């Protein structure tokens, strides 16, 4: 099988560096392009030297338009507006995308679905294998306990994260709500303060922690009188997300179009 030619956008960010390392470590993927913001001192730098894997004769560009050479897949963990600009370019150039960006509005998610009519897109709030296994476990827990327990989701991330709740926490809420036939936008409670009254059994609560260098911690709690079940995932390194993203990029290679999630990549939706 030919290697998947991958471009990493925002290659010098926290996730970007991990993605470069993950691509270079994968036998079926190769770094074919990378970008940084216009004006960055890294423009023109050899990507391989930046990643610490030796010279690759691939230079950091200031935009996807400036990438030299052919690419199969863009991996994007940037911001909603930047990602949507990349989606527009990818659609016009028939390039697939792996998207780990969070904070999209419903309207913006609809734009991703529209683009997926023409190109293959793997969009997931979290690309960790463990987190996506948790999503599957949440379906089972919701089927068994969701109708009679109080459901709360607690998540924690580093101080630099700009959106809350996290995309992963919202993804957990969506899995639970969908399983129970509820509309998350109507039953989610994102904060409590003061005299709130007795808890509504139908609601799904979210609590957010932002502190230090937490990589990512998520717990879904199903609490009844006398017992509770907690399903927890803790990440200690961003490499788990980067490795999942590269796995998804390779998996997309033979997909002409469509909108997929990480559970598709892992075969958990079969």
mmCIF file of C-alpha atoms in Angstrom:
data_model
loop_
_atom_site.group_PDB
_atom_site.id
_atom_site.type_symbol
_atom_site.label_atom_id
_atom_site.label_comp_id
_atom_site.label_asym_id
_atom_site.label_seq_id
_atom_site.Cartn_x
_atom_site.Cartn_y
_atom_site.Cartn_z
ATOM 1 C CA UNK A 1 0.000 0.000 0.000
ATOM 2 C CA UNK A 2 1.313 3.452 -0.932
ATOM 3 C CA UNK A 3 2.124 5.737 1.950
ATOM 4 C CA UNK A 4 -0.471 8.377 2.815
ATOM 5 C CA UNK A 5 0.951 11.840 2.146
ATOM 6 C CA UNK A 6 -0.004 13.999 5.141
ATOM 7 C CA UNK A 7 0.096 17.764 5.663
ATOM 8 C CA UNK A 8 0.033 19.097 9.228
ATOM 9 C CA UNK A 9 -1.342 22.625 9.677
ATOM 10 C CA UNK A 10 -0.155 24.639 12.666
ATOM 11 C CA UNK A 11 2.911 22.414 12.825
ATOM 12 C CA UNK A 12 4.664 24.282 15.649
ATOM 13 C CA UNK A 13 1.745 24.273 18.087
ATOM 14 C CA UNK A 14 1.312 21.904 21.024
ATOM 15 C CA UNK A 15 -0.531 19.361 18.891
ATOM 16 C CA UNK A 16 1.338 20.185 15.680
ATOM 17 C CA UNK A 17 4.687 18.961 17.013
ATOM 18 C CA UNK A 18 3.105 15.735 18.263
ATOM 19 C CA UNK A 19 1.441 15.211 14.891
ATOM 20 C CA UNK A 20 4.735 15.595 13.035
ATOM 21 C CA UNK A 21 6.280 12.994 15.329
ATOM 22 C CA UNK A 22 3.316 10.647 14.936
ATOM 23 C CA UNK A 23 3.361 10.867 11.122
ATOM 24 C CA UNK A 24 7.107 10.266 10.999
ATOM 25 C CA UNK A 25 6.689 7.169 13.225
ATOM 26 C CA UNK A 26 3.891 5.610 11.153
ATOM 27 C CA UNK A 27 4.985 3.088 8.513
ATOM 28 C CA UNK A 28 2.081 3.940 6.195
ATOM 29 C CA UNK A 29 2.281 7.742 6.393
ATOM 30 C CA UNK A 30 4.777 10.376 5.312
ATOM 31 C CA UNK A 31 5.050 14.110 6.005
ATOM 32 C CA UNK A 32 4.329 15.827 2.690
ATOM 33 C CA UNK A 33 3.597 19.346 3.897
ATOM 34 C CA UNK A 34 3.232 21.596 6.921
ATOM 35 C CA UNK A 35 2.108 25.145 7.632
ATOM 36 C CA UNK A 36 2.572 27.848 10.222
ATOM 37 C CA UNK A 37 0.967 31.255 10.502
ATOM 38 C CA UNK A 38 2.143 33.905 7.993
ATOM 39 C CA UNK A 39 5.146 35.809 9.304
ATOM 40 C CA UNK A 40 6.385 32.950 11.467
ATOM 41 C CA UNK A 41 10.171 32.618 11.675
ATOM 42 C CA UNK A 42 9.713 28.936 10.831
ATOM 43 C CA UNK A 43 8.541 29.551 7.254
ATOM 44 C CA UNK A 44 10.990 27.810 4.950
ATOM 45 C CA UNK A 45 12.375 25.560 7.713
ATOM 46 C CA UNK A 46 12.747 21.875 6.828
ATOM 47 C CA UNK A 47 9.843 20.011 8.440
ATOM 48 C CA UNK A 48 11.939 16.952 9.184
ATOM 49 C CA UNK A 49 14.468 19.009 11.132
ATOM 50 C CA UNK A 50 11.622 20.692 13.029
ATOM 51 C CA UNK A 51 10.229 17.252 13.906
ATOM 52 C CA UNK A 52 13.660 15.955 14.877
ATOM 53 C CA UNK A 53 13.667 13.170 12.287
ATOM 54 C CA UNK A 54 16.288 14.527 9.889
ATOM 55 C CA UNK A 55 16.005 16.530 6.704
ATOM 56 C CA UNK A 56 12.993 15.659 4.514
ATOM 57 C CA UNK A 57 13.270 18.392 1.860
ATOM 58 C CA UNK A 58 9.770 19.538 2.842
ATOM 59 C CA UNK A 59 9.565 23.183 3.893
ATOM 60 C CA UNK A 60 7.136 24.818 6.306
ATOM 61 C CA UNK A 61 4.718 26.962 4.272
ATOM 62 C CA UNK A 62 2.623 29.951 5.327
ATOM 63 C CA UNK A 63 -0.642 28.479 3.955
ATOM 64 C CA UNK A 64 -2.026 25.341 2.364
ATOM 65 C CA UNK A 65 -1.906 27.188 -0.966
ATOM 66 C CA UNK A 66 1.880 27.412 -0.611
ATOM 67 C CA UNK A 67 2.536 23.723 0.124
ATOM 68 C CA UNK A 68 4.912 22.309 -2.473
ATOM 69 C CA UNK A 69 4.077 18.777 -3.621
ATOM 70 C CA UNK A 70 1.059 16.493 -3.577
ATOM 71 C CA UNK A 71 -0.849 15.709 -0.387
ATOM 72 C CA UNK A 72 -3.590 13.185 0.332
ATOM 73 C CA UNK A 73 -4.804 14.301 3.759
ATOM 74 C CA UNK A 74 -4.667 17.442 5.900
ATOM 75 C CA UNK A 75 -4.656 17.000 9.677
ATOM 76 C CA UNK A 76 -6.167 20.061 11.342
ATOM 77 C CA UNK A 77 -6.304 20.840 15.093
ATOM 78 C CA UNK A 78 -6.582 24.629 14.786
ATOM 79 C CA UNK A 79 -9.709 26.771 15.317
ATOM 80 C CA UNK A 80 -13.174 26.657 13.739
ATOM 81 C CA UNK A 81 -12.710 29.574 11.324
ATOM 82 C CA UNK A 82 -9.249 28.440 10.221
ATOM 83 C CA UNK A 83 -10.412 24.853 9.825
ATOM 84 C CA UNK A 84 -13.384 25.890 7.686
ATOM 85 C CA UNK A 85 -11.033 27.827 5.397
ATOM 86 C CA UNK A 86 -8.925 24.686 5.050
ATOM 87 C CA UNK A 87 -12.050 22.620 4.347
ATOM 88 C CA UNK A 88 -12.964 24.978 1.509
ATOM 89 C CA UNK A 89 -9.483 24.581 0.022
ATOM 90 C CA UNK A 90 -9.498 20.810 0.488
ATOM 91 C CA UNK A 91 -12.882 20.493 -1.184
ATOM 92 C CA UNK A 92 -11.700 22.502 -4.190
ATOM 93 C CA UNK A 93 -8.513 20.429 -4.446
ATOM 94 C CA UNK A 94 -9.977 16.996 -3.625
ATOM 95 C CA UNK A 95 -7.866 16.514 -0.494
ATOM 96 C CA UNK A 96 -9.186 14.530 2.461
ATOM 97 C CA UNK A 97 -9.226 15.939 6.011
ATOM 98 C CA UNK A 98 -8.810 14.722 9.576
ATOM 99 C CA UNK A 99 -10.286 17.347 11.900
ATOM 100 C CA UNK A 100 -9.698 17.474 15.651
ATOM 101 C CA UNK A 101 -10.705 21.122 16.075
ATOM 102 C CA UNK A 102 -13.338 21.758 18.756
ATOM 103 C CA UNK A 103 -15.750 24.617 19.434
ATOM 104 C CA UNK A 104 -17.796 24.391 16.216
ATOM 105 C CA UNK A 105 -21.351 25.738 16.186
ATOM 106 C CA UNK A 106 -24.131 23.573 14.772
ATOM 107 C CA UNK A 107 -24.108 25.726 11.632
ATOM 108 C CA UNK A 108 -20.368 25.168 11.212
ATOM 109 C CA UNK A 109 -20.788 21.420 11.708
ATOM 110 C CA UNK A 110 -23.376 21.521 8.924
ATOM 111 C CA UNK A 111 -20.718 23.074 6.667
ATOM 112 C CA UNK A 112 -18.440 20.110 7.368
ATOM 113 C CA UNK A 113 -21.237 17.715 6.475
ATOM 114 C CA UNK A 114 -21.866 19.612 3.262
ATOM 115 C CA UNK A 115 -18.185 19.439 2.267
ATOM 116 C CA UNK A 116 -18.202 15.702 2.994
ATOM 117 C CA UNK A 117 -20.509 15.263 0.014
ATOM 118 C CA UNK A 118 -17.380 15.771 -2.109
ATOM 119 C CA UNK A 119 -14.411 14.758 0.073
ATOM 120 C CA UNK A 120 -13.743 12.311 2.895
ATOM 121 C CA UNK A 121 -13.637 13.954 6.322
ATOM 122 C CA UNK A 122 -12.936 12.295 9.648
ATOM 123 C CA UNK A 123 -14.182 14.686 12.339
ATOM 124 C CA UNK A 124 -13.888 13.772 16.004
ATOM 125 C CA UNK A 125 -13.620 15.814 19.204
ATOM 126 C CA UNK A 126 -11.122 13.284 20.535
ATOM 127 C CA UNK A 127 -8.984 10.811 18.562
ATOM 128 C CA UNK A 128 -7.780 8.745 21.486
ATOM 129 C CA UNK A 129 -8.574 5.050 21.107
ATOM 130 C CA UNK A 130 -9.513 4.930 24.797
ATOM 131 C CA UNK A 131 -11.924 7.877 24.603
ATOM 132 C CA UNK A 132 -13.735 6.372 21.647
ATOM 133 C CA UNK A 133 -14.044 3.086 23.510
ATOM 134 C CA UNK A 134 -15.557 5.145 26.348
ATOM 135 C CA UNK A 135 -18.116 6.567 23.902
ATOM 136 C CA UNK A 136 -19.173 2.999 23.105
ATOM 137 C CA UNK A 137 -19.355 2.078 26.801
ATOM 138 C CA UNK A 138 -21.526 5.142 27.443
ATOM 139 C CA UNK A 139 -24.138 3.828 24.999
ATOM 140 C CA UNK A 140 -24.430 0.643 27.049
ATOM 141 C CA UNK A 141 -24.499 2.491 30.382
ATOM 142 C CA UNK A 142 -27.175 4.882 29.103
ATOM 143 C CA UNK A 143 -29.340 1.995 27.860
ATOM 144 C CA UNK A 144 -29.138 0.208 31.204
ATOM 145 C CA UNK A 145 -29.129 3.103 33.708
ATOM 146 C CA UNK A 146 -29.956 6.307 31.864
ATOM 147 C CA UNK A 147 -33.667 6.386 32.537
ATOM 148 C CA UNK A 148 -33.441 6.320 36.331
ATOM 149 C CA UNK A 149 -30.087 7.910 37.247
ATOM 150 C CA UNK A 150 -28.755 11.458 37.453
ATOM 151 C CA UNK A 151 -26.163 11.972 34.719
ATOM 152 C CA UNK A 152 -23.210 14.317 35.197
ATOM 153 C CA UNK A 153 -20.088 14.868 33.071
ATOM 154 C CA UNK A 154 -16.917 16.322 34.613
ATOM 155 C CA UNK A 155 -13.949 17.354 32.478
ATOM 156 C CA UNK A 156 -10.568 18.958 33.091
ATOM 157 C CA UNK A 157 -7.973 20.492 30.764
ATOM 158 C CA UNK A 158 -4.903 22.736 30.856
ATOM 159 C CA UNK A 159 -5.142 26.462 31.504
ATOM 160 C CA UNK A 160 -4.634 27.366 27.827
ATOM 161 C CA UNK A 161 -7.765 25.652 26.482
ATOM 162 C CA UNK A 162 -10.145 28.315 25.169
ATOM 163 C CA UNK A 163 -13.474 26.448 24.815
ATOM 164 C CA UNK A 164 -15.670 24.911 27.506
ATOM 165 C CA UNK A 165 -17.035 22.349 27.947
ATOM 166 C CA UNK A 166 -14.509 20.413 25.898
ATOM 167 C CA UNK A 167 -15.508 18.847 22.610
ATOM 168 C CA UNK A 168 -14.984 15.442 24.181
ATOM 169 C CA UNK A 169 -17.318 16.233 27.084
ATOM 170 C CA UNK A 170 -19.971 17.442 24.648
ATOM 171 C CA UNK A 171 -19.408 14.300 22.581
ATOM 172 C CA UNK A 172 -20.029 12.197 25.681
ATOM 173 C CA UNK A 173 -23.206 14.147 26.340
ATOM 174 C CA UNK A 174 -24.372 13.684 22.763
ATOM 175 C CA UNK A 175 -23.817 9.917 22.895
ATOM 176 C CA UNK A 176 -25.826 9.644 26.114
ATOM 177 C CA UNK A 177 -28.602 11.981 24.962
ATOM 178 C CA UNK A 178 -28.950 10.264 21.584
ATOM 179 C CA UNK A 179 -29.133 6.855 23.250
ATOM 180 C CA UNK A 180 -31.902 8.117 25.546
ATOM 181 C CA UNK A 181 -33.796 9.939 22.777
ATOM 182 C CA UNK A 182 -33.131 13.362 24.303
ATOM 183 C CA UNK A 183 -32.026 16.592 22.643
ATOM 184 C CA UNK A 184 -28.784 17.650 24.322
ATOM 185 C CA UNK A 185 -29.376 21.313 23.495
ATOM 186 C CA UNK A 186 -32.536 21.178 25.621
ATOM 187 C CA UNK A 187 -31.364 19.037 28.547
ATOM 188 C CA UNK A 188 -27.752 20.186 29.066
ATOM 189 C CA UNK A 189 -26.974 22.209 32.202
ATOM 190 C CA UNK A 190 -23.604 23.968 31.935
ATOM 191 C CA UNK A 191 -23.384 25.650 35.312
ATOM 192 C CA UNK A 192 -25.127 25.868 38.665
ATOM 193 C CA UNK A 193 -25.053 28.755 41.102
ATOM 194 C CA UNK A 194 -27.312 29.996 43.851
ATOM 195 C CA UNK A 195 -30.742 28.522 44.591
ATOM 196 C CA UNK A 196 -31.187 26.213 41.612
ATOM 197 C CA UNK A 197 -34.070 24.091 42.845
ATOM 198 C CA UNK A 198 -34.238 20.311 42.802
ATOM 199 C CA UNK A 199 -32.437 18.564 39.987
ATOM 200 C CA UNK A 200 -34.485 17.629 36.907
ATOM 201 C CA UNK A 201 -33.947 13.911 36.187
ATOM 202 C CA UNK A 202 -33.921 14.530 32.416
ATOM 203 C CA UNK A 203 -30.985 16.947 32.530
ATOM 204 C CA UNK A 204 -27.351 16.135 31.807
ATOM 205 C CA UNK A 205 -24.985 18.282 33.854
ATOM 206 C CA UNK A 206 -21.517 19.498 32.850
ATOM 207 C CA UNK A 207 -18.722 20.665 35.162
ATOM 208 C CA UNK A 208 -15.489 22.186 33.796
ATOM 209 C CA UNK A 209 -12.007 22.405 35.318
ATOM 210 C CA UNK A 210 -9.180 24.470 33.787
ATOM 211 C CA UNK A 211 -5.875 24.148 35.605
ATOM 212 C CA UNK A 212 -2.144 23.791 35.097
ATOM 213 C CA UNK A 213 -1.021 21.320 32.453
ATOM 214 C CA UNK A 214 -3.889 18.806 32.554
ATOM 215 C CA UNK A 215 -3.880 17.063 29.174
ATOM 216 C CA UNK A 216 -7.452 15.803 29.388
ATOM 217 C CA UNK A 217 -9.628 14.094 31.993
ATOM 218 C CA UNK A 218 -13.280 13.106 31.483
ATOM 219 C CA UNK A 219 -15.764 11.305 33.713
ATOM 220 C CA UNK A 220 -19.409 10.442 33.056
ATOM 221 C CA UNK A 221 -21.367 9.656 36.204
ATOM 222 C CA UNK A 222 -24.639 7.715 36.393
ATOM 223 C CA UNK A 223 -25.796 8.246 40.000
ATOM 224 C CA UNK A 224 -28.732 6.586 41.746
ATOM 225 C CA UNK A 225 -29.679 6.421 45.428
ATOM 226 C CA UNK A 226 -27.299 3.860 46.887
ATOM 227 C CA UNK A 227 -24.899 3.394 43.961
ATOM 228 C CA UNK A 228 -23.274 5.117 41.037
ATOM 229 C CA UNK A 229 -21.309 4.094 37.979
ATOM 230 C CA UNK A 230 -18.444 6.281 36.752
ATOM 231 C CA UNK A 231 -16.755 5.858 33.368
ATOM 232 C CA UNK A 232 -13.461 7.750 33.267
ATOM 233 C CA UNK A 233 -10.684 8.424 30.783
ATOM 234 C CA UNK A 234 -7.433 10.217 31.633
ATOM 235 C CA UNK A 235 -4.835 11.232 29.067
ATOM 236 C CA UNK A 236 -1.255 11.922 30.146
ATOM 237 C CA UNK A 237 0.231 12.710 26.724
ATOM 238 C CA UNK A 238 -1.010 14.425 23.554
ATOM 239 C CA UNK A 239 0.671 11.674 21.546
ATOM 240 C CA UNK A 240 -2.385 9.491 22.108
ATOM 241 C CA UNK A 241 -4.456 12.035 20.133
ATOM 242 C CA UNK A 242 -1.749 12.490 17.485
ATOM 243 C CA UNK A 243 -1.364 8.751 16.909
ATOM 244 C CA UNK A 244 -5.126 8.400 16.533
ATOM 245 C CA UNK A 245 -5.219 11.245 14.005
ATOM 246 C CA UNK A 246 -2.538 9.627 11.850
ATOM 247 C CA UNK A 247 -4.330 6.275 12.082
ATOM 248 C CA UNK A 248 -7.447 8.055 10.807
ATOM 249 C CA UNK A 249 -5.525 9.725 7.967
ATOM 250 C CA UNK A 250 -4.297 6.354 6.713
ATOM 251 C CA UNK A 251 -7.792 4.848 7.117
ATOM 252 C CA UNK A 252 -9.288 7.626 4.942
ATOM 253 C CA UNK A 253 -7.008 6.768 2.031
ATOM 254 C CA UNK A 254 -9.567 4.611 0.211
ATOM 255 C CA UNK A 255 -12.650 6.661 1.145
ATOM 256 C CA UNK A 256 -13.815 8.876 -1.767
ATOM 257 C CA UNK A 257 -16.155 11.014 0.332
ATOM 258 C CA UNK A 258 -18.289 10.988 3.485
ATOM 259 C CA UNK A 259 -18.297 12.277 7.055
ATOM 260 C CA UNK A 260 -16.798 9.803 9.523
ATOM 261 C CA UNK A 261 -15.891 9.742 13.199
ATOM 262 C CA UNK A 262 -13.188 7.945 15.142
ATOM 263 C CA UNK A 263 -15.494 5.080 16.012
ATOM 264 C CA UNK A 264 -15.762 4.387 12.274
ATOM 265 C CA UNK A 265 -11.953 4.266 12.088
ATOM 266 C CA UNK A 266 -11.794 1.810 15.008
ATOM 267 C CA UNK A 267 -14.657 -0.365 13.741
ATOM 268 C CA UNK A 268 -16.802 0.402 16.788
ATOM 269 C CA UNK A 269 -19.777 1.435 14.636
ATOM 270 C CA UNK A 270 -19.917 -1.896 12.801
#
